[in-house]
mmCIF file of C-alpha atoms in Angstrom:
data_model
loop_
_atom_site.group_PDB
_atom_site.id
_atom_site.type_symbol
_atom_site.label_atom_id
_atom_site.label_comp_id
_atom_site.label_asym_id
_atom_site.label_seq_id
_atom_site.Cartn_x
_atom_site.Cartn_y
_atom_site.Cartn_z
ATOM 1 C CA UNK A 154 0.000 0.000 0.000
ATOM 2 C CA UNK A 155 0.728 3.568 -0.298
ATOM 3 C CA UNK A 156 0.793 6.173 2.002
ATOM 4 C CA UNK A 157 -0.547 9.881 2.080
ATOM 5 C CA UNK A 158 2.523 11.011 2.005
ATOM 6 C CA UNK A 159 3.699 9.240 -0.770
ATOM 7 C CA UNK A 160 1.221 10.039 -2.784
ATOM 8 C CA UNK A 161 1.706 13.559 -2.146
ATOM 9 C CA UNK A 162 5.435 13.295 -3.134
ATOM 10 C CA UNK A 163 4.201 11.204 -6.439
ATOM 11 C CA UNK A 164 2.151 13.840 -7.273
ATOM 12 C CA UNK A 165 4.856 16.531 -6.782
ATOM 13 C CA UNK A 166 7.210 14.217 -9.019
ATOM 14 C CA UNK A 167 5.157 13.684 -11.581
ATOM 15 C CA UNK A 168 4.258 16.955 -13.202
ATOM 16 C CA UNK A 169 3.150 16.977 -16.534
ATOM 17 C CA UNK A 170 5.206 18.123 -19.265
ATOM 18 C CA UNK A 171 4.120 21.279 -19.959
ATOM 19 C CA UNK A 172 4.391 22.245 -16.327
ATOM 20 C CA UNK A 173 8.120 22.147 -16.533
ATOM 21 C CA UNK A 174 8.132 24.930 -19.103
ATOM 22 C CA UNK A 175 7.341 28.355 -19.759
ATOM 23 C CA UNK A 176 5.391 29.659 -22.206
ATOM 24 C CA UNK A 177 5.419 33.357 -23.565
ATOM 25 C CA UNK A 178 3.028 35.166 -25.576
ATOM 26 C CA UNK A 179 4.206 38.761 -26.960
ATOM 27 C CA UNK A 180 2.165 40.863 -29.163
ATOM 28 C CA UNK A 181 4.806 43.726 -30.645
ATOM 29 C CA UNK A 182 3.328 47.264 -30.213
ATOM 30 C CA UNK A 183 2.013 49.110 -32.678
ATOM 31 C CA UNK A 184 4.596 51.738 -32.378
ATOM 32 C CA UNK A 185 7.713 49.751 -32.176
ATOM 33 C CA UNK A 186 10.600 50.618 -34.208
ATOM 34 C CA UNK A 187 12.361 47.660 -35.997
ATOM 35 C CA UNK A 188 14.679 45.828 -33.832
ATOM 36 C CA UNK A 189 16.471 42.222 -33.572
ATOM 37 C CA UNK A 190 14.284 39.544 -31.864
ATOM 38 C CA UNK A 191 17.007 38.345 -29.284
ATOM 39 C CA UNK A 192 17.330 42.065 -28.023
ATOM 40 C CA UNK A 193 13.807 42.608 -28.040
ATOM 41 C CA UNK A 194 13.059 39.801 -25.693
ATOM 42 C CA UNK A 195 15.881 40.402 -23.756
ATOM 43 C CA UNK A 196 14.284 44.012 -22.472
ATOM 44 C CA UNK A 197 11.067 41.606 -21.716
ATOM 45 C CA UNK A 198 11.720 38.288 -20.322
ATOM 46 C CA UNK A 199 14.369 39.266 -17.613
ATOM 47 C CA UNK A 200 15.274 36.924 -16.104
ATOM 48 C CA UNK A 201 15.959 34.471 -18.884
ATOM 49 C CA UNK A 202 20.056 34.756 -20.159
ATOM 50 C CA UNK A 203 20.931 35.992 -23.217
ATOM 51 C CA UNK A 204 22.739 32.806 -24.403
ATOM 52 C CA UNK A 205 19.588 30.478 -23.103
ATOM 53 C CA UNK A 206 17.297 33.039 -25.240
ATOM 54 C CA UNK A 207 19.721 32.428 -28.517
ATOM 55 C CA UNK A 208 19.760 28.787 -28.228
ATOM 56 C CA UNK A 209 16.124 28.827 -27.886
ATOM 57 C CA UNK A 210 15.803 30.745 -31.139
ATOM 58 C CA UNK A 211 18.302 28.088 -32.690
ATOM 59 C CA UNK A 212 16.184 25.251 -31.351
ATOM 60 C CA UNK A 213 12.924 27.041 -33.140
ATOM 61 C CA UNK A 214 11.637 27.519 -29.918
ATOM 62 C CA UNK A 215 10.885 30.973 -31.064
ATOM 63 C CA UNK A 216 8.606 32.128 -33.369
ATOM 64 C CA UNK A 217 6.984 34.900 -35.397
ATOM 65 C CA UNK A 218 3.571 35.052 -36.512
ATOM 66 C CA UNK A 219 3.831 31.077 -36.545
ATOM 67 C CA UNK A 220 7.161 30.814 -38.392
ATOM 68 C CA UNK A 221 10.549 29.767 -36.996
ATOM 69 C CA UNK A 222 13.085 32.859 -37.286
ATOM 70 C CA UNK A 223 16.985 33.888 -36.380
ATOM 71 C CA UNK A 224 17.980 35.562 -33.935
ATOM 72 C CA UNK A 225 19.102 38.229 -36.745
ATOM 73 C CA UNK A 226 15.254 39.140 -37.427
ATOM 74 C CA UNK A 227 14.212 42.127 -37.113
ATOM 75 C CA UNK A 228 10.913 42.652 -34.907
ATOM 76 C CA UNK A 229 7.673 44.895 -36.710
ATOM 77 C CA UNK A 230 4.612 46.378 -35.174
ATOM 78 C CA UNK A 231 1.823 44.133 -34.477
ATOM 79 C CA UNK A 232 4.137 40.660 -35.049
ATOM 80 C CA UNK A 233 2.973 37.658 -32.510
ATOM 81 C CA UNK A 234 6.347 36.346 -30.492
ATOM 82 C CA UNK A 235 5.942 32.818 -28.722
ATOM 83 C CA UNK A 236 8.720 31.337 -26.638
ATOM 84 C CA UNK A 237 9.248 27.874 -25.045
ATOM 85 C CA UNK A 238 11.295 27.753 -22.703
ATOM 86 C CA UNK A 239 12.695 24.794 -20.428
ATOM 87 C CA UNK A 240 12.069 25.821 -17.054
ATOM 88 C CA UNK A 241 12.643 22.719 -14.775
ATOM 89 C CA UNK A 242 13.006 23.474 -10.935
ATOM 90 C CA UNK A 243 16.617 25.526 -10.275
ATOM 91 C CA UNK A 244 17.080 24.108 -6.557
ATOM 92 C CA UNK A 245 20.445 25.002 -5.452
ATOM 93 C CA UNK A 246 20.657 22.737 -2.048
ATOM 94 C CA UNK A 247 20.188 19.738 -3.978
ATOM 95 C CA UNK A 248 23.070 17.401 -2.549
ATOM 96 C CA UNK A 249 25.337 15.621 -5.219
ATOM 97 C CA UNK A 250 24.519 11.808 -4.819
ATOM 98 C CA UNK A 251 26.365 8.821 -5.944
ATOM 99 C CA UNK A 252 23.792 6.999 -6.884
ATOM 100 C CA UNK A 253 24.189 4.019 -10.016
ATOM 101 C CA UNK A 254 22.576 5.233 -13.289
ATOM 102 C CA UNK A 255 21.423 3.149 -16.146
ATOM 103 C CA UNK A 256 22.511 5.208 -18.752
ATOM 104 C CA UNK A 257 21.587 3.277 -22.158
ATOM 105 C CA UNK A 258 23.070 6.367 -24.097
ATOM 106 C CA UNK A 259 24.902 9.665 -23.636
ATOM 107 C CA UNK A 260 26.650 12.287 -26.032
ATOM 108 C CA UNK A 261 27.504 16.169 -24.964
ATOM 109 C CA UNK A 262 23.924 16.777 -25.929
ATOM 110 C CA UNK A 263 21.888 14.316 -23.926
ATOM 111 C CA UNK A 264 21.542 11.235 -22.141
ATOM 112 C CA UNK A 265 18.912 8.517 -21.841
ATOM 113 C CA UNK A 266 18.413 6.865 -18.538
ATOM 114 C CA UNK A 267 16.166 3.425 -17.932
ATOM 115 C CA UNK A 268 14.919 4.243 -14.564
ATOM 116 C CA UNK A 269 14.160 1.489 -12.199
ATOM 117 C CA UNK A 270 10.617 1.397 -10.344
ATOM 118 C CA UNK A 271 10.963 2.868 -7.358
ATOM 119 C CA UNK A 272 13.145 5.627 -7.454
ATOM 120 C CA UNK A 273 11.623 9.140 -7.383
ATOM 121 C CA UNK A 274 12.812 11.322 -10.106
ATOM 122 C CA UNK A 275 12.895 15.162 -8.340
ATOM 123 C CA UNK A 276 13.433 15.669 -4.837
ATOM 124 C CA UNK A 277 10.278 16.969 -2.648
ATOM 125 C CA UNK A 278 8.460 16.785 0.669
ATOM 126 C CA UNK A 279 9.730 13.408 2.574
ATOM 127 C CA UNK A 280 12.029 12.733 -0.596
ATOM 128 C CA UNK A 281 15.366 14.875 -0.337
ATOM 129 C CA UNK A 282 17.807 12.079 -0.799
ATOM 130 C CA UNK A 283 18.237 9.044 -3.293
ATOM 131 C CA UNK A 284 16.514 10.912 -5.994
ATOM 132 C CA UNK A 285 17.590 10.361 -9.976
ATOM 133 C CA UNK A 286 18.160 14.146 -9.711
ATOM 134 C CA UNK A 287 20.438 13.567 -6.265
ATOM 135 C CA UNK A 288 22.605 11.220 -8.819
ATOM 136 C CA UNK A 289 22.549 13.339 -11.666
ATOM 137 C CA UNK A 290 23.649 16.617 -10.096
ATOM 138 C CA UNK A 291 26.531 14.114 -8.559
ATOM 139 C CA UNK A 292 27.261 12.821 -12.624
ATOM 140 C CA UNK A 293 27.098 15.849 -14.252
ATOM 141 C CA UNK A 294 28.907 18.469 -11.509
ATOM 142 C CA UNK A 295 31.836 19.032 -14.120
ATOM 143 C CA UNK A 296 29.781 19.733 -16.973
ATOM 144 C CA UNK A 297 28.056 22.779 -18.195
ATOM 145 C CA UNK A 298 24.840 22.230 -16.216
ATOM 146 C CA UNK A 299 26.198 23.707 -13.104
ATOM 147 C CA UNK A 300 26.585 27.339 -13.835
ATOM 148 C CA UNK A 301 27.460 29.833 -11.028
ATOM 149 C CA UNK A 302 26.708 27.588 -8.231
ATOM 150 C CA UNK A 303 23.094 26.897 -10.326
ATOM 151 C CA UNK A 304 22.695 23.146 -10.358
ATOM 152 C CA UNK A 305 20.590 22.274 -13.307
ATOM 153 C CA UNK A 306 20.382 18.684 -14.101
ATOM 154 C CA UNK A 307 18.008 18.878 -17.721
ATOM 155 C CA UNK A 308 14.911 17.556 -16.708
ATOM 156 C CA UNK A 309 12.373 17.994 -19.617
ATOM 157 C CA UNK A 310 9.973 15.442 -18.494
ATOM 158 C CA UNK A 311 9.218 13.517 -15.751
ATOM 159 C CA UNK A 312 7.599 9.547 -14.842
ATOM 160 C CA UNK A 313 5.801 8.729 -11.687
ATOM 161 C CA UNK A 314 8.025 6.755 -8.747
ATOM 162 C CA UNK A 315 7.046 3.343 -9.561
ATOM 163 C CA UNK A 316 6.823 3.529 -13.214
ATOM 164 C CA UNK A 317 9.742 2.191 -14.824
ATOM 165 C CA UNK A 318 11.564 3.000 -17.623
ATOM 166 C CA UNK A 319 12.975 5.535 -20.171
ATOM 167 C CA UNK A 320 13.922 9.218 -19.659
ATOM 168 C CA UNK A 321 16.063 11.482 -21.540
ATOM 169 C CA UNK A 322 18.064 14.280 -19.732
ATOM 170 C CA UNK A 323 19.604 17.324 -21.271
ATOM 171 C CA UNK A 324 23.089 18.403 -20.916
ATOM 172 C CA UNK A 325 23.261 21.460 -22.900
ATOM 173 C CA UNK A 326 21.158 24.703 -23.147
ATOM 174 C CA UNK A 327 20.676 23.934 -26.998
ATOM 175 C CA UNK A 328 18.978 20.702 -25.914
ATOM 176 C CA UNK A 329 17.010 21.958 -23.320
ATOM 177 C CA UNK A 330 15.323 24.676 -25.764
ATOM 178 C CA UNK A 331 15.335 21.678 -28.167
ATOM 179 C CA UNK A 332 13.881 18.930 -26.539
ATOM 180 C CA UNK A 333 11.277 21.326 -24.826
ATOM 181 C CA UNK A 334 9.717 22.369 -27.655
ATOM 182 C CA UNK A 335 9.306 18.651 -29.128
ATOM 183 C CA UNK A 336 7.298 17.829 -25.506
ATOM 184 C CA UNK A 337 5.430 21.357 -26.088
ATOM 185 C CA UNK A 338 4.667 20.209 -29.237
ATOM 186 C CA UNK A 339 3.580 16.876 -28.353
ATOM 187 C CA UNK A 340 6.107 15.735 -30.897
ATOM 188 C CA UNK A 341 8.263 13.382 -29.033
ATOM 189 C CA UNK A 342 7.164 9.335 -29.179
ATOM 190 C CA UNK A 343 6.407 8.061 -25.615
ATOM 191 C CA UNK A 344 5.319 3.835 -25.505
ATOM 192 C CA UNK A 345 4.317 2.443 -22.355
ATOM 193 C CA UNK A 346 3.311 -1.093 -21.775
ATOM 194 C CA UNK A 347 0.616 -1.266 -19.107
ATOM 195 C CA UNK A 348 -0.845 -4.798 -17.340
ATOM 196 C CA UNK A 349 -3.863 -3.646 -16.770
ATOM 197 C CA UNK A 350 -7.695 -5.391 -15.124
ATOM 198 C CA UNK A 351 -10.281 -6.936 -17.837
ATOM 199 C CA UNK A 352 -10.087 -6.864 -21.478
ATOM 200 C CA UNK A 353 -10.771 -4.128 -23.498
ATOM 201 C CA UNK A 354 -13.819 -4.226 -26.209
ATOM 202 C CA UNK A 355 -11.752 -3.131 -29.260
ATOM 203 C CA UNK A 356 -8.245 -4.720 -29.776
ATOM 204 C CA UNK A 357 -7.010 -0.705 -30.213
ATOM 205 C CA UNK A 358 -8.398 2.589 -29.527
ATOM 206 C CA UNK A 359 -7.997 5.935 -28.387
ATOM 207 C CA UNK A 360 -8.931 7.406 -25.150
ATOM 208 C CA UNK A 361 -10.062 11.247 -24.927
ATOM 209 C CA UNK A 362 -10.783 12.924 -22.078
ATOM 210 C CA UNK A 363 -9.340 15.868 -20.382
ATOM 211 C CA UNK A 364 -7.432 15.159 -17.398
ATOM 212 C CA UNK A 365 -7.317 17.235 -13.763
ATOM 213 C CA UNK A 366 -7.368 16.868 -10.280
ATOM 214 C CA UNK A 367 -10.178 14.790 -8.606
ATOM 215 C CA UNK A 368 -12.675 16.837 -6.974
ATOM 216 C CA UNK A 369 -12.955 14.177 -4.385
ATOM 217 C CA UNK A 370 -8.839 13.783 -3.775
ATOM 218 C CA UNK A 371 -6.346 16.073 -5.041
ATOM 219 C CA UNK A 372 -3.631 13.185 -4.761
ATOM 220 C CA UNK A 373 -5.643 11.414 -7.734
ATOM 221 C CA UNK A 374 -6.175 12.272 -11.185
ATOM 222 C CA UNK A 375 -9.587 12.233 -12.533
ATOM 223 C CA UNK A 376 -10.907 12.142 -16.501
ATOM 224 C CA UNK A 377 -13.084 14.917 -17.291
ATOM 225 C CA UNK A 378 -15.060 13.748 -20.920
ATOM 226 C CA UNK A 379 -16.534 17.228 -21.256
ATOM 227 C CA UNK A 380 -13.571 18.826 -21.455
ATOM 228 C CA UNK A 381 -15.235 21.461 -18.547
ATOM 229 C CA UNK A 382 -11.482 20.614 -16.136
ATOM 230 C CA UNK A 383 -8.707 19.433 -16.415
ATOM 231 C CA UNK A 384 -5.902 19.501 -19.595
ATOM 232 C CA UNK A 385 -7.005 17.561 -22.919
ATOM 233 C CA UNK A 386 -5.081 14.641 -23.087
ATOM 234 C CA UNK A 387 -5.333 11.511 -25.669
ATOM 235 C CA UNK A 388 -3.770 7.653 -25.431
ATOM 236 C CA UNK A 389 -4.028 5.494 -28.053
ATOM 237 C CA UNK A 390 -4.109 1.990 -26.911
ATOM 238 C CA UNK A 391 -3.300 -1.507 -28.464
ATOM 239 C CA UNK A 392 -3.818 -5.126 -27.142
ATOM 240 C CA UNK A 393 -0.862 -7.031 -27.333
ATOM 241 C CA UNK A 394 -2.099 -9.888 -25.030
ATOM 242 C CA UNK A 395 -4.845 -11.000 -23.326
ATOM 243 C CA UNK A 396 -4.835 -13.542 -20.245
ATOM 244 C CA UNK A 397 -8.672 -13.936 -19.595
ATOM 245 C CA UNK A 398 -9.038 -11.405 -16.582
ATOM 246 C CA UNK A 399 -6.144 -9.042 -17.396
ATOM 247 C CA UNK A 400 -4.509 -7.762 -20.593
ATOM 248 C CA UNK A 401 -0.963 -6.482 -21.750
ATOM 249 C CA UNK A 402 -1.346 -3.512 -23.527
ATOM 250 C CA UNK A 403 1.035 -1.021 -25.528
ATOM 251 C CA UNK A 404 -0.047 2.736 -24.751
ATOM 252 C CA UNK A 405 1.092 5.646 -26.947
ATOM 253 C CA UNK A 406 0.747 8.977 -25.785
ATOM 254 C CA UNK A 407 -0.203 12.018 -27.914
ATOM 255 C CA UNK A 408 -0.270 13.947 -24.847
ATOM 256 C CA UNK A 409 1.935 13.902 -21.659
ATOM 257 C CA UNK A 410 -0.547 14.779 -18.594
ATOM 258 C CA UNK A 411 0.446 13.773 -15.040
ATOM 259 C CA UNK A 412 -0.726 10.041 -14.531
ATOM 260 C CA UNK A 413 -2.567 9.854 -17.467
ATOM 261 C CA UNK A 414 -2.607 6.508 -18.789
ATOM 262 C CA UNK A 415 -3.145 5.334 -15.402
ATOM 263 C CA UNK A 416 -6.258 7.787 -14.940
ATOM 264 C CA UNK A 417 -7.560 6.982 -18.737
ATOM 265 C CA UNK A 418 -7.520 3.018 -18.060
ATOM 266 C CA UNK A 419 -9.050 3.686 -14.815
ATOM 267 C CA UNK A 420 -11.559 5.845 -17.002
ATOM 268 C CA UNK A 421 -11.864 2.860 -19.211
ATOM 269 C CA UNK A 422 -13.123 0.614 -16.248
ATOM 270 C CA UNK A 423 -9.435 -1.824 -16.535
ATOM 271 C CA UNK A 424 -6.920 -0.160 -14.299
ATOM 272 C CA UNK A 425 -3.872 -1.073 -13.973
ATOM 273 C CA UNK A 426 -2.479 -4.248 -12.183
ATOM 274 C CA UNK A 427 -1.434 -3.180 -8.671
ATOM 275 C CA UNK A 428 -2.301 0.315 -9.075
ATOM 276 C CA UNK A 429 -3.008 1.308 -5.537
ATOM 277 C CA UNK A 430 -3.829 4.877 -6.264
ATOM 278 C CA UNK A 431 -6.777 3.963 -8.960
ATOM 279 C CA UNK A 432 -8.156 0.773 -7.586
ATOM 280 C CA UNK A 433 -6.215 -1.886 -9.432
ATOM 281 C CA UNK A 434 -4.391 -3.486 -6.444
ATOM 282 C CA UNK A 435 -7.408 -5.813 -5.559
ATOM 283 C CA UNK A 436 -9.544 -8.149 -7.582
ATOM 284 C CA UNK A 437 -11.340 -6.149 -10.223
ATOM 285 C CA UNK A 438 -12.136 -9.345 -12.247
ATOM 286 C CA UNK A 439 -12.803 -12.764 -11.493
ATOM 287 C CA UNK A 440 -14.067 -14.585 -8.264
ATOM 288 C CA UNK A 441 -12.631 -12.931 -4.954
ATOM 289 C CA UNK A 442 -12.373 -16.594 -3.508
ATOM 290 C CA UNK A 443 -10.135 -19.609 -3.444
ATOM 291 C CA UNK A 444 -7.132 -20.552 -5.797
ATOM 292 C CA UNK A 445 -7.476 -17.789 -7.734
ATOM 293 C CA UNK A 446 -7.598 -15.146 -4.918
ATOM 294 C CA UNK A 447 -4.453 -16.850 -3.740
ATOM 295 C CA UNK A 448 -2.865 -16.716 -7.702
ATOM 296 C CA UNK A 449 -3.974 -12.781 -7.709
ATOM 297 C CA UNK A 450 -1.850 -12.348 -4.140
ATOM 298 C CA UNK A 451 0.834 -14.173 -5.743
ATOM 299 C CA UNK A 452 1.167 -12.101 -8.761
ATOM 300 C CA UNK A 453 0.738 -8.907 -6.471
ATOM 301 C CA UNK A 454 3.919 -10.216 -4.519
ATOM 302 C CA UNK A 455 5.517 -10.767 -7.573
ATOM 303 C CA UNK A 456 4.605 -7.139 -9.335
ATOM 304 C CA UNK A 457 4.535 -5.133 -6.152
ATOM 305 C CA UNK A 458 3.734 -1.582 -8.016
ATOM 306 C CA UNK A 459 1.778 -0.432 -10.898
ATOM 307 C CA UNK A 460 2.515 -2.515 -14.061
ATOM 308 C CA UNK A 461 2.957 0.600 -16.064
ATOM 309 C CA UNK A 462 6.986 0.573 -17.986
ATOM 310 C CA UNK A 463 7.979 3.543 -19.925
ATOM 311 C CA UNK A 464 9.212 1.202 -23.114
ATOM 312 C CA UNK A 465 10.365 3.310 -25.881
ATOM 313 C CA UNK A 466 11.249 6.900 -26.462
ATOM 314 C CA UNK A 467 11.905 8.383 -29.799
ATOM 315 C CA UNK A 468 13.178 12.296 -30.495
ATOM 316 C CA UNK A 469 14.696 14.314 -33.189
ATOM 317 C CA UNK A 470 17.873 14.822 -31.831
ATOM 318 C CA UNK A 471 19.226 18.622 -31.042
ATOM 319 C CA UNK A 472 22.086 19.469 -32.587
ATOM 320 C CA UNK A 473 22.086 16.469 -35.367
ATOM 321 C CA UNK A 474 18.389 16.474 -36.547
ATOM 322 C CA UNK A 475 18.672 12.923 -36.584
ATOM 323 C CA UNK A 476 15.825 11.094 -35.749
ATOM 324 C CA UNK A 477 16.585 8.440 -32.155
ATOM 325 C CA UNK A 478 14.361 5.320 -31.040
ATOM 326 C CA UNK A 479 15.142 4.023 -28.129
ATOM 327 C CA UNK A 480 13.855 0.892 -26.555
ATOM 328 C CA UNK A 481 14.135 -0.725 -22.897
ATOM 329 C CA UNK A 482 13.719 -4.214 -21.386
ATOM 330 C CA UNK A 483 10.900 -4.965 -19.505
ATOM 331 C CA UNK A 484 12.031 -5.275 -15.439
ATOM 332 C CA UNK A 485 11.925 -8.515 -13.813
ATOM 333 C CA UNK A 486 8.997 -7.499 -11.785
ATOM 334 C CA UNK A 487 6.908 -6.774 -14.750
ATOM 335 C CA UNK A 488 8.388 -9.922 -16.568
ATOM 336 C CA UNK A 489 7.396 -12.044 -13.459
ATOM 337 C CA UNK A 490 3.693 -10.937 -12.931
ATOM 338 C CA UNK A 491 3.456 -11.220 -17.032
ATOM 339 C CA UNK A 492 4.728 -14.514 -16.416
ATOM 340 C CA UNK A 493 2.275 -15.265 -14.342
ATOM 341 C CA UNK A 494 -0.890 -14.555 -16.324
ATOM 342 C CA UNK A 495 0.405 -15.600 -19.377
ATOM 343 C CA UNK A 496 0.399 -18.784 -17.473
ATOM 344 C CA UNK A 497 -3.089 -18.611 -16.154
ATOM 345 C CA UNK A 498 -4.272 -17.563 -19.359
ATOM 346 C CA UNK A 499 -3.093 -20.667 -20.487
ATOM 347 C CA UNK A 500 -5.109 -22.567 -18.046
ATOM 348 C CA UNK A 501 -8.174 -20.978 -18.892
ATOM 349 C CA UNK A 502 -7.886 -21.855 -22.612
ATOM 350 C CA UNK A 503 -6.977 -25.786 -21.550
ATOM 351 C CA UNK A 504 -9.964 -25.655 -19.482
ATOM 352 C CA UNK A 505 -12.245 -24.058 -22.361
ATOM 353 C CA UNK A 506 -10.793 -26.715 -24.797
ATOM 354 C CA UNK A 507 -11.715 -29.761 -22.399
#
């Protein structure tokens, strides 16, 4: 089970992705004489640095009227200026950690980390230490993202503590303003595989529904169909496998809200296996009695948190404009409850076949 508290610290940690950047909307006055864009926004966004404002406009990350521009253009009356801007948290008492990292890839752009279940990604309330930031700060303390005693370890996105799986990280201010503006745009390729309760009607699908805080509990995410709260936010699902009272599923998200394929399955009526925050760590199908109470224990045991594993991630990269897949192993945990219900599944077909 979960506690309060760490629910409130998932919650903290697992921001959505436009929350970790800023977004600026200028409309040029009507009387403004003609000058370059960089210097313009410098007199109006002062507290961002000159050279994070001129990768940002190298990364496309600023625009006029719509239209990627240098930093060279000259602003006119009445143009429309939007920025994106990476903007994760700037803590400065963040203590260096030396703490193992999967890294499955790294250049002086970026890295890509497979983060095990369990770990919580940002420190917050009850979570200062053992952090992925703790042992990134501690990785990356000679490189360029600590800047006058600034510790700023690249976060451009964020998965919740006991989701597993793939993260990318950037090292460089040209991949921050990069990579920030492929989340913003929803452009980045995000594939989760999710155990999750039941099987689903349609072999694929797509789930639409905004996505806020619950009413009820603001530690849980709720789906909000008439778009009246919340942030829109669409999955598109497929069933890989089915095991008779649970499913393996491959999620792809068009949209990056906090907990959202967990809240959209829940939506769905199959949450996920051993999701204690939506329901899913109890029997949600099949008898609540006997051997197969005992099997469903087992398989908790086995698959002690959410079955939810960030799988692949694929990105154009910064400074290359090559286009990256990467792909991650399923855990052992996941692999053992899978293991599990694919056998049971295979029970229940003997049985049907007697």
């Amino acid at each position: 089970m979960i506690s309060s508290l760490d629910q409130e610290d998932e919650a903290a940690n697992s921001l959505d992705s436009d929350d970790l950047f800023e977004h600026h909307r200028i409309v040029v006055d009507k009387g403004q004489a003609l000058l370059r864009v960089d210097k313009f926004l410098m007199d109006r966004l002062p507290n961002v640095t000159r050279n994070k404002l001129q990768e940002a406009i190298k990364a496309e990350s600023v625009r006029v009227n719509g239209l990627s521009i240098k930093a060279s253009y000259k602003v006119k009356p009445l143009d429309v200026i939007t920025i994106t801007l990476a903007d994760p948290p700037r803590d400065t008492d963040i203590v260096p950690e030396d703490i193992p990292l999967n890294i499955v890839f790294e250049d002086e752009d970026l890295m890509i980390i497979n983060k095990a279940a369990g770990m919580v990604v940002h420190p917050a309330y009850n979570n200062w230490s053992g952090t992925l930031v703790n042992g990134l700060v501690f990785y990356l303390q000679n490189l360029p993202t600590t800047r006058n005693g600034e510790i700023r370890p690249g976060l451009v996105h964020r998965i919740d503590k006991d989701t597993s799986g793939l993260l990318v990280i950037a090292k460089t201010e040209l991949a921050m303003a990069h990579l920030a503006r492929q989340f913003y745009d929803h452009s980045i390729e995000r594939t989760y595989y999710a155990l999750v309760w039941g099987v689903p009607a349609q072999e694929k699908g797509t789930i639409t529904g905004h996505v806020g805080r619950s009413a009820k509990d603001r530690k849980v995410m709720a789906v909000y169909p008439e778009g009246d709260f919340g942030k829109h936010a669409v999955t598109h699902y497929e069933v890989l496998e089915s095991f008779g009272y649970c499913s393996l599923l491959k999620c792809n998200l068009e949209t990056g809200r906090t907990h959202q394929i967990r809240a959209h399955m829940k939506y769905l009526g199959h949450p996920l296996f051993n999701d204690s925050t939506y329901g899913g760590d109890k029997i949600v199908k099949g008898q609540h009695t006997g051997s197969y109470k005992a099997f469903v224990q087992n398989t908790f045991d086995a698959l002690p948190r959410q079955a939810l594993h960030a799988k692949s991630l694929g990105f154009i990269h910064p400074r290359t404009h090559e286009f990256l897949q990467f792909e991650s192993d399923l855990p052992e945990d996941f692999l053992a409850g899978l293991a599990k219900w694919r056998q049971y599944g295979k029970l229940l077909e003997d049985r049907a076949q007697q």
